CSV table of C-alpha atoms in Angstrom, one decimal:
chain,number,residue,atom,x,y,z
A,178,MET,CA,45.7,28.3,126.2
A,179,ARG,CA,45.3,24.2,125.2
A,180,GLN,CA,42.8,22.0,124.9
A,181,PRO,CA,42.4,19.2,127.3
A,182,PRO,CA,43.3,15.7,126.0
A,183,GLY,CA,40.6,14.4,123.8
A,184,PHE,CA,39.3,17.7,122.8
A,185,THR,CA,41.8,19.0,120.2
A,186,ASP,CA,39.9,19.1,116.7
A,187,GLN,CA,42.3,17.6,113.9
A,188,THR,CA,40.8,20.4,111.6
A,189,GLN,CA,41.6,23.3,113.8
A,190,PRO,CA,44.3,22.2,116.1
A,191,HIS,CA,45.1,25.8,117.2
A,192,SER,CA,41.6,26.4,118.5
A,193,VAL,CA,40.1,26.2,122.1
A,194,CYS,CA,37.1,26.6,123.7
A,195,LYS,CA,35.6,30.1,124.5
A,196,LEU,CA,34.8,30.1,128.6
A,197,GLN,CA,31.0,31.4,128.6
A,198,LYS,CA,31.3,31.1,132.7
A,199,SER,CA,34.1,31.8,135.2
A,200,LEU,CA,33.7,27.9,137.2
A,201,TYR,CA,34.5,27.7,140.9
A,202,GLY,CA,38.3,26.6,141.3
A,203,LEU,CA,39.7,27.9,138.1
A,204,LYS,CA,42.2,30.5,138.3
A,205,GLN,CA,40.3,33.3,137.0
A,206,ALA,CA,36.8,32.5,139.2
A,207,PRO,CA,38.0,34.7,142.4
A,208,ARG,CA,39.0,37.8,140.1
A,209,GLN,CA,35.7,37.4,138.0
A,210,TRP,CA,33.3,37.3,141.7
A,211,PHE,CA,35.4,40.1,143.1
A,212,GLN,CA,34.4,41.9,139.9
A,213,LYS,CA,30.7,41.1,139.6
A,214,LEU,CA,30.4,41.8,143.1
A,215,THR,CA,32.0,45.5,143.4
A,216,ASP,CA,30.7,46.2,139.8
A,217,PHE,CA,26.9,45.3,141.6
A,218,LEU,CA,28.2,47.8,145.2
A,219,GLN,CA,29.8,50.5,142.8
A,220,HIS,CA,26.0,50.7,141.1
A,221,GLN,CA,24.7,51.2,144.6
A,222,GLY,CA,26.9,54.1,145.2
A,223,PHE,CA,30.0,52.7,146.6
A,224,GLY,CA,33.4,53.7,145.9
A,225,PHE,CA,37.0,51.8,146.2
A,226,SER,CA,39.2,53.0,149.1
A,227,ARG,CA,42.5,54.6,147.4
A,228,SER,CA,44.3,53.0,150.8
A,229,ASP,CA,43.3,49.4,150.3
A,230,PRO,CA,41.6,48.1,147.4
A,231,SER,CA,39.6,45.4,149.2
A,232,LEU,CA,37.9,48.1,151.2
A,233,LEU,CA,34.4,49.8,149.6
A,234,ILE,CA,32.8,52.9,151.0
A,235,TYR,CA,29.7,54.5,150.7
A,236,HIS,CA,29.1,58.0,151.7
A,237,LYS,CA,26.0,60.4,151.3
A,238,ASN,CA,24.8,62.7,153.4
A,239,SER,CA,25.3,61.5,156.9
A,240,ILE,CA,25.3,58.0,156.2
A,241,ARG,CA,28.6,56.1,156.0
A,242,LEU,CA,28.7,52.3,155.2
A,243,TYR,CA,32.1,50.0,154.6
A,244,ILE,CA,32.5,46.8,153.1
A,245,LEU,CA,35.9,44.8,153.5
A,246,ILE,CA,36.2,42.1,151.0
A,247,TYR,CA,38.4,38.7,151.3
A,248,VAL,CA,37.5,36.6,148.3
A,249,ASP,CA,33.9,35.3,149.2
A,250,ASP,CA,34.2,36.5,153.0
A,251,PHE,CA,33.5,40.3,153.7
A,252,LEU,CA,32.5,42.4,156.6
A,253,VAL,CA,29.6,45.1,156.5
A,254,THR,CA,29.4,48.2,159.0
A,255,GLY,CA,28.3,51.4,159.0
A,256,ASN,CA,26.6,54.3,161.1
A,257,ASP,CA,22.6,53.1,160.0
A,258,GLU,CA,21.5,50.2,160.6
A,259,ASP,CA,18.6,50.4,158.4
A,260,ALA,CA,20.9,51.4,155.3
A,261,ILE,CA,22.9,48.1,156.4
A,262,ARG,CA,19.8,46.0,156.0
A,263,SER,CA,18.8,47.6,152.9
A,264,LEU,CA,22.2,46.8,151.4
A,265,LEU,CA,22.2,43.3,152.6
A,266,LYS,CA,18.6,42.7,151.1
A,267,GLN,CA,19.9,44.1,147.7
A,268,LEU,CA,22.8,41.6,148.0
A,269,ARG,CA,20.9,38.8,148.8
A,270,ALA,CA,18.8,39.3,145.7
A,271,GLN,CA,21.9,39.1,143.8
A,272,PHE,CA,24.3,36.9,145.1
A,273,ALA,CA,23.6,33.5,147.6
A,274,LEU,CA,24.6,35.0,150.7
A,275,LYS,CA,24.5,33.4,154.0
A,276,GLN,CA,24.3,36.5,156.8
A,277,LEU,CA,25.9,35.4,160.6
A,278,GLY,CA,25.0,38.4,162.2
A,279,ASN,CA,27.3,40.6,164.2
A,280,ILE,CA,30.8,39.2,164.0
A,281,SER,CA,32.4,36.5,165.8
A,282,LEU,CA,34.9,35.0,163.5
A,283,PHE,CA,36.3,36.1,160.5
A,284,LEU,CA,39.0,34.5,158.9
A,285,GLY,CA,40.0,32.3,161.5
A,286,ILE,CA,40.0,35.3,164.2
A,287,GLN,CA,38.0,35.3,166.9
A,288,VAL,CA,36.2,38.4,168.1
A,289,THR,CA,34.6,38.9,171.5
A,290,HIS,CA,32.3,41.3,172.0
A,291,SER,CA,33.0,43.5,175.7
A,292,PRO,CA,31.5,46.5,177.1
A,293,THR,CA,34.6,48.6,176.2
A,294,GLY,CA,35.0,47.0,172.7
A,295,PHE,CA,36.3,44.3,171.2
A,296,PHE,CA,39.2,41.7,171.5
A,297,LEU,CA,40.4,39.6,168.8
A,298,SER,CA,42.5,36.5,169.0
A,299,GLN,CA,43.3,33.3,167.3
A,300,GLU,CA,42.8,30.7,170.2
A,301,HIS,CA,41.6,28.0,168.2
A,302,TYR,CA,44.1,28.1,165.6
A,303,ALA,CA,47.1,28.2,168.0
A,304,THR,CA,45.6,25.3,169.6
A,305,LYS,CA,45.2,23.5,166.0
A,306,LEU,CA,49.1,24.2,165.5
A,307,LEU,CA,49.9,22.9,168.9
A,308,ASN,CA,48.4,19.8,168.1
A,309,ASP,CA,49.2,19.2,164.6
A,310,ALA,CA,53.1,19.8,165.8
A,311,GLY,CA,52.6,17.1,168.7
A,312,TYR,CA,52.8,19.8,171.1
A,313,LYS,CA,49.7,19.8,172.7
A,314,ASP,CA,50.6,18.6,176.4
A,315,CYS,CA,54.3,20.2,176.1
A,316,LYS,CA,55.6,22.4,178.7
A,317,SER,CA,55.1,26.2,177.9
A,318,ALA,CA,58.0,28.5,177.9
A,319,PRO,CA,58.1,31.8,179.6
A,320,THR,CA,59.4,34.0,176.6
A,321,MET,CA,59.7,33.3,173.0
A,322,LEU,CA,63.0,33.4,172.7
A,323,THR,CA,66.1,33.3,175.0
A,324,PRO,CA,69.0,35.9,175.1
A,325,ASP,CA,72.3,34.6,173.7
A,326,LYS,CA,74.6,35.0,177.3
A,327,LYS,CA,76.7,32.5,176.2
A,328,LYS,CA,77.8,31.8,172.8
A,329,LYS,CA,77.4,27.9,171.9
A,330,GLU,CA,78.2,26.4,168.7
A,331,PRO,CA,75.1,25.4,167.2
A,332,ASN,CA,74.1,22.4,166.0
A,333,LEU,CA,74.1,23.0,162.2
A,334,GLN,CA,72.9,19.4,161.2
A,335,PRO,CA,70.4,19.5,158.4
A,336,LEU,CA,66.5,18.8,159.4
A,337,LYS,CA,65.6,15.3,158.6
A,338,ASP,CA,62.0,16.9,157.7
A,339,PRO,CA,62.1,20.4,156.3
A,340,SER,CA,58.5,20.0,155.1
A,341,LEU,CA,57.7,20.0,158.7
A,342,TYR,CA,59.7,23.0,160.0
A,343,ARG,CA,57.8,25.0,156.3
A,344,ARG,CA,54.4,23.8,157.2
A,345,LEU,CA,54.7,25.4,161.2
A,346,ALA,CA,56.7,28.4,160.1
A,347,GLY,CA,53.7,29.4,157.8
A,348,SER,CA,51.2,28.4,160.4
A,349,LEU,CA,53.4,31.0,163.0
A,350,GLN,CA,52.9,33.8,160.2
A,351,TYR,CA,49.3,33.5,160.4
A,352,LEU,CA,49.3,33.4,164.0
A,353,SER,CA,51.0,36.6,163.9
A,354,ILE,CA,48.4,38.3,162.7
A,355,THR,CA,46.9,39.1,166.2
A,356,ARG,CA,49.9,38.3,168.0
A,357,SER,CA,52.6,41.0,167.5
A,358,ASP,CA,54.6,39.3,170.7
A,359,ILE,CA,55.5,36.6,168.6
A,360,ALA,CA,56.4,38.3,165.3
A,361,PHE,CA,60.1,38.7,166.4
A,362,ALA,CA,60.6,35.0,166.3
A,363,THR,CA,58.4,34.1,163.9
A,364,ASN,CA,60.3,36.5,161.2
A,365,ARG,CA,63.5,34.9,162.6
A,366,ILE,CA,62.0,31.2,162.2
A,367,CYS,CA,60.9,32.4,158.6
A,368,GLN,CA,64.4,33.5,157.4
A,369,HIS,CA,65.7,29.6,157.4
A,370,MET,CA,62.6,27.8,155.5
A,371,GLN,CA,65.1,27.0,152.6
A,372,SER,CA,67.2,25.0,154.6
A,373,PRO,CA,66.2,24.4,158.0
A,374,THR,CA,68.8,22.9,160.4
A,375,GLU,CA,68.5,21.3,163.8
A,376,HIS,CA,69.3,24.5,165.9
A,377,ASN,CA,66.4,26.2,163.8
A,378,PHE,CA,64.1,23.7,164.6
A,379,LYS,CA,65.2,24.0,168.2
A,380,ALA,CA,64.1,27.7,168.0
A,381,LEU,CA,60.7,26.8,166.3
A,382,THR,CA,59.8,24.3,169.3
A,383,ARG,CA,60.8,27.3,171.8
A,384,LEU,CA,58.2,29.5,170.4
A,385,LEU,CA,55.8,26.6,170.2
A,386,ARG,CA,56.2,26.5,174.0
A,387,TYR,CA,55.9,30.0,174.2
A,388,ILE,CA,52.6,29.7,172.5
A,389,LYS,CA,51.5,26.7,174.9
A,390,GLY,CA,51.2,29.3,177.7
A,391,THR,CA,49.5,32.3,175.6
A,392,THR,CA,47.1,30.6,173.4
A,393,SER,CA,44.4,32.7,174.7
A,394,PHE,CA,46.4,36.0,174.1
A,395,GLY,CA,45.0,38.6,171.4
A,396,LEU,CA,44.5,42.4,170.8
A,397,PRO,CA,42.3,44.3,172.3
A,398,ILE,CA,40.3,47.1,170.5
A,399,THR,CA,38.7,49.7,172.9
A,400,THR,CA,36.8,53.2,172.5
A,401,GLY,CA,39.1,56.4,173.3
A,402,THR,CA,41.0,58.8,171.3
A,403,LEU,CA,41.8,58.5,167.8
A,404,GLU,CA,45.4,60.1,167.5
A,405,LEU,CA,48.2,57.8,165.5
A,406,ARG,CA,51.4,57.6,167.3
A,407,ALA,CA,54.4,55.0,166.1
A,408,PHE,CA,57.5,53.4,167.5
A,409,SER,CA,60.8,52.9,165.7
A,410,ASP,CA,63.8,50.9,166.4
A,411,ALA,CA,66.7,48.8,164.9
A,412,ASP,CA,68.9,46.7,166.3
A,413,ARG,CA,72.2,47.0,164.1
A,414,ALA,CA,74.1,43.6,162.4
A,415,SER,CA,72.1,41.5,164.8
A,416,ASP,CA,72.1,38.6,162.0
A,417,ILE,CA,75.7,36.9,162.7
A,418,THR,CA,75.2,35.2,158.9
A,419,ASP,CA,75.2,38.5,156.9
A,420,ARG,CA,75.4,41.1,159.8
A,421,LYS,CA,72.5,42.7,158.4
A,422,SER,CA,70.4,44.7,160.8
A,423,VAL,CA,66.6,44.1,161.9
A,424,LEU,CA,64.1,46.9,162.2
A,425,GLY,CA,61.0,47.1,164.1
A,426,PHE,CA,57.9,49.6,164.2
A,427,CYS,CA,54.3,49.5,165.2
A,428,THR,CA,51.5,52.1,165.2
A,429,PHE,CA,48.9,52.9,167.7
A,430,LEU,CA,45.4,54.6,167.3
A,431,GLY,CA,45.0,55.8,170.6
A,432,THR,CA,45.5,53.0,172.9
A,433,ASN,CA,44.9,50.5,170.4
A,434,LEU,CA,47.8,48.5,168.6
A,435,ILE,CA,46.8,48.6,164.4
A,436,SER,CA,49.8,47.8,162.9
A,437,TRP,CA,53.3,46.4,163.2
A,438,THR,CA,56.1,45.4,161.0
A,439,VAL,CA,59.8,43.2,161.6
A,440,ASN,CA,62.1,43.1,158.7
A,441,LYS,CA,65.8,42.1,158.2
A,442,GLN,CA,67.1,45.5,156.1
A,443,ALA,CA,68.0,45.1,152.5
A,444,THR,CA,71.7,46.2,152.8
A,445,VAL,CA,74.4,45.9,155.6
A,446,THR,CA,74.7,49.3,157.4
A,447,LYS,CA,78.0,51.2,158.8
A,448,SER,CA,76.0,52.3,162.0
A,449,SER,CA,73.9,51.9,164.5
A,450,THR,CA,72.7,55.6,163.4
A,451,GLU,CA,72.0,54.4,159.8
A,452,ALA,CA,70.1,51.8,161.0
A,453,GLU,CA,67.5,53.0,163.0
A,454,TYR,CA,67.5,56.1,160.2
A,455,ARG,CA,66.4,53.3,157.6
A,456,SER,CA,63.8,51.9,160.5
A,457,LEU,CA,62.7,55.6,161.0
A,458,SER,CA,62.1,55.9,157.0
A,459,ALA,CA,59.9,52.2,156.8
A,460,ALA,CA,57.9,53.6,159.7
A,461,ALA,CA,57.3,57.0,158.3
A,462,SER,CA,55.8,55.1,155.4
A,463,ASP,CA,53.3,52.9,157.3
A,464,VAL,CA,52.2,56.1,159.2
A,465,LEU,CA,51.6,57.8,155.8
A,466,TRP,CA,49.5,54.8,154.7
A,467,LEU,CA,47.8,55.1,158.0
A,468,ARG,CA,46.9,58.8,157.7
A,469,ARG,CA,45.2,58.2,154.3
A,470,LEU,CA,43.3,55.4,155.8
A,471,THR,CA,41.9,57.1,158.7
A,472,THR,CA,41.3,60.1,156.5
A,473,GLU,CA,39.0,57.9,154.1
A,474,LEU,CA,37.1,56.4,157.8
A,475,ASP,CA,36.2,60.0,158.9
A,476,MET,CA,39.1,59.9,161.6
A,477,PRO,CA,41.5,62.8,159.8
A,478,GLN,CA,44.5,63.5,161.6
A,479,SER,CA,44.9,66.8,162.1
A,480,SER,CA,48.1,67.2,163.5
A,481,PRO,CA,51.6,65.7,162.5
A,482,THR,CA,51.9,61.7,163.4
A,483,THR,CA,54.5,61.5,166.3
A,484,ILE,CA,57.0,58.8,165.7
A,485,TYR,CA,59.3,57.9,168.7
A,486,CYS,CA,62.9,56.9,168.6
A,487,ASP,CA,65.4,56.3,170.9
A,488,ASN,CA,68.5,57.7,168.4
A,489,THR,CA,69.0,61.0,168.4
A,490,SER,CA,71.8,61.0,165.7
A,491,ALA,CA,69.3,59.5,163.5
A,492,MET,CA,66.8,62.1,164.2
A,493,ALA,CA,68.9,64.7,163.7
A,494,ILE,CA,70.0,63.3,160.2
A,495,ALA,CA,66.2,63.1,159.7
A,496,LYS,CA,65.7,66.6,160.3
A,497,ASN,CA,69.0,68.3,158.4
A,498,PRO,CA,68.7,68.6,155.2
A,499,VAL,CA,72.5,69.0,154.4
A,500,PHE,CA,74.2,65.8,152.9
A,501,HIS,CA,77.6,65.0,154.7
A,502,ALA,CA,80.0,61.7,154.7
A,503,ARG,CA,77.7,59.8,157.4
A,504,THR,CA,74.8,59.9,154.6
A,505,LYS,CA,76.1,60.3,151.3
A,506,HIS,CA,75.9,56.7,150.6
A,507,ILE,CA,72.3,56.0,151.7
A,508,GLU,CA,69.8,55.6,148.9
A,509,ILE,CA,67.9,58.7,148.1
A,510,ASP,CA,64.4,57.3,148.5
A,511,TYR,CA,65.4,56.7,152.4
A,512,HIS,CA,65.6,60.9,152.9
A,513,PHE,CA,61.9,61.6,151.9
A,514,ILE,CA,61.3,61.3,155.8
A,515,ARG,CA,63.0,65.0,155.5
A,516,GLN,CA,60.1,66.0,153.3
A,517,GLN,CA,57.3,64.4,155.3
A,518,ILE,CA,58.5,66.4,158.6
A,519,SER,CA,59.0,70.0,156.5
A,520,THR,CA,55.6,69.4,155.3
A,521,GLY,CA,53.9,68.5,158.7
A,522,ASN,CA,52.8,64.9,158.4
A,523,ILE,CA,55.0,63.3,161.2
A,524,GLN,CA,57.2,64.6,163.8
A,525,LEU,CA,60.0,63.1,165.4
A,526,ALA,CA,60.3,62.5,169.5
A,527,HIS,CA,62.9,61.2,171.5
A,528,ILE,CA,62.1,58.7,174.0
A,529,SER,CA,64.3,56.6,176.2
A,530,SER,CA,65.5,52.7,175.3
A,531,LYS,CA,63.7,51.8,178.8
A,532,ASN,CA,60.4,53.2,177.4
A,533,GLN,CA,61.0,51.7,173.6
A,534,ILE,CA,58.0,49.6,172.9
A,535,ALA,CA,59.8,48.8,169.4
A,536,ASP,CA,62.6,47.1,171.3
A,537,ILE,CA,60.2,43.7,171.8
A,538,LEU,CA,60.4,43.2,167.7
A,539,THR,CA,63.9,43.7,166.9
A,540,LYS,CA,65.9,41.4,169.7
A,541,PRO,CA,65.1,38.9,172.4
A,542,PHE,CA,65.1,40.0,176.3
A,543,SER,CA,65.1,38.4,179.6
A,544,ILE,CA,62.0,37.5,181.2
A,545,ALA,CA,61.1,40.1,183.0
A,546,ARG,CA,61.7,42.6,180.3
A,547,PHE,CA,60.2,41.0,177.9
A,548,HIS,CA,56.9,40.6,179.8
A,549,GLU,CA,57.0,44.4,180.5
A,550,LEU,CA,57.1,45.1,176.8
A,551,ARG,CA,54.5,42.7,176.1
A,552,ASN,CA,52.3,44.7,178.6
A,553,LYS,CA,53.0,48.0,176.9
A,554,LEU,CA,52.3,46.4,173.3
A,555,THR,CA,48.9,45.7,174.7
A,556,THR,CA,48.9,41.6,174.0
A,557,ARG,CA,47.0,40.2,176.6
A,558,THR,CA,44.5,37.5,178.1
A,559,PRO,CA,40.7,38.6,177.2
A,560,ASN,CA,40.3,39.2,180.9
A,561,ALA,CA,43.3,41.0,181.7
């Protein structure tokens, strides 16, 4: 801490002003606001979720209330309308709040109500992204990437305006919150933000052209079963620059897609089996977190969560507690999946590559195959 210019006391040059109240715009202001709000909610009987620190839960008798906080925006829901109204009245007495009624827009995500549930999309954000990039009237593309059938020498000339590339790549990351179909392409694009080339920018514009034809696509949330299931896949040595593998997994709650991840693995793998095994371990970690969260939301998983994998060798390693030549070099933390299988938290099931939904998160496909997997991922238009 130091005094601003002109405020230094010559007799006490090392003294600073004492902050009596956090001001909006200062670094500590959001933390102070969050602390004040959560202190008030805890005084009303709410408690922090162990799985998500931004989620507070009220559980008393048969009343269930949930508050999800993001800085100064938050959602309130529960099973008792009178309790919700009473809580909002108390909040308005303490804070200057603007109550917007039933959810329709939250953090740029549009929420459309339907007889069967909700539909989440970012159509306005996608349209704004295309306008800012100058692709408002571009020709749409049927897929986000094209399979590399012919190995052509890429144009490695440095991009003249890397700041434009970085800005668009960051926007695509936010768009992928509701668009799991662009997660793989976005992950590949964001790997070159430091020194983008003309070849990288061409891949980015291809993705923008795909978004042009799918701006209304989003994620449906419908009523149904509350059973978790996950799909895990990996594409070994797919990155030609460092030969690291790409892992991808997605998790469904009933028919609803609720979580997905695309990552480049940290180390080079020696086989497809090892790449798939590391992907299984990552998927298991996500499943365990979701099992804890669903339990806190009164949706306990009474049976082991199934993770579908199309590699029988990786499944055999996960179930076999004996270390041998193929596994002794793998870090010990990846083997925790064996304990989770033995304790009954998860179980593995084989699935054919044709039905492996997570394939769309690890590699490009032909138009027909891409559209087939996209439909299984439930990414669609509101009226589909």
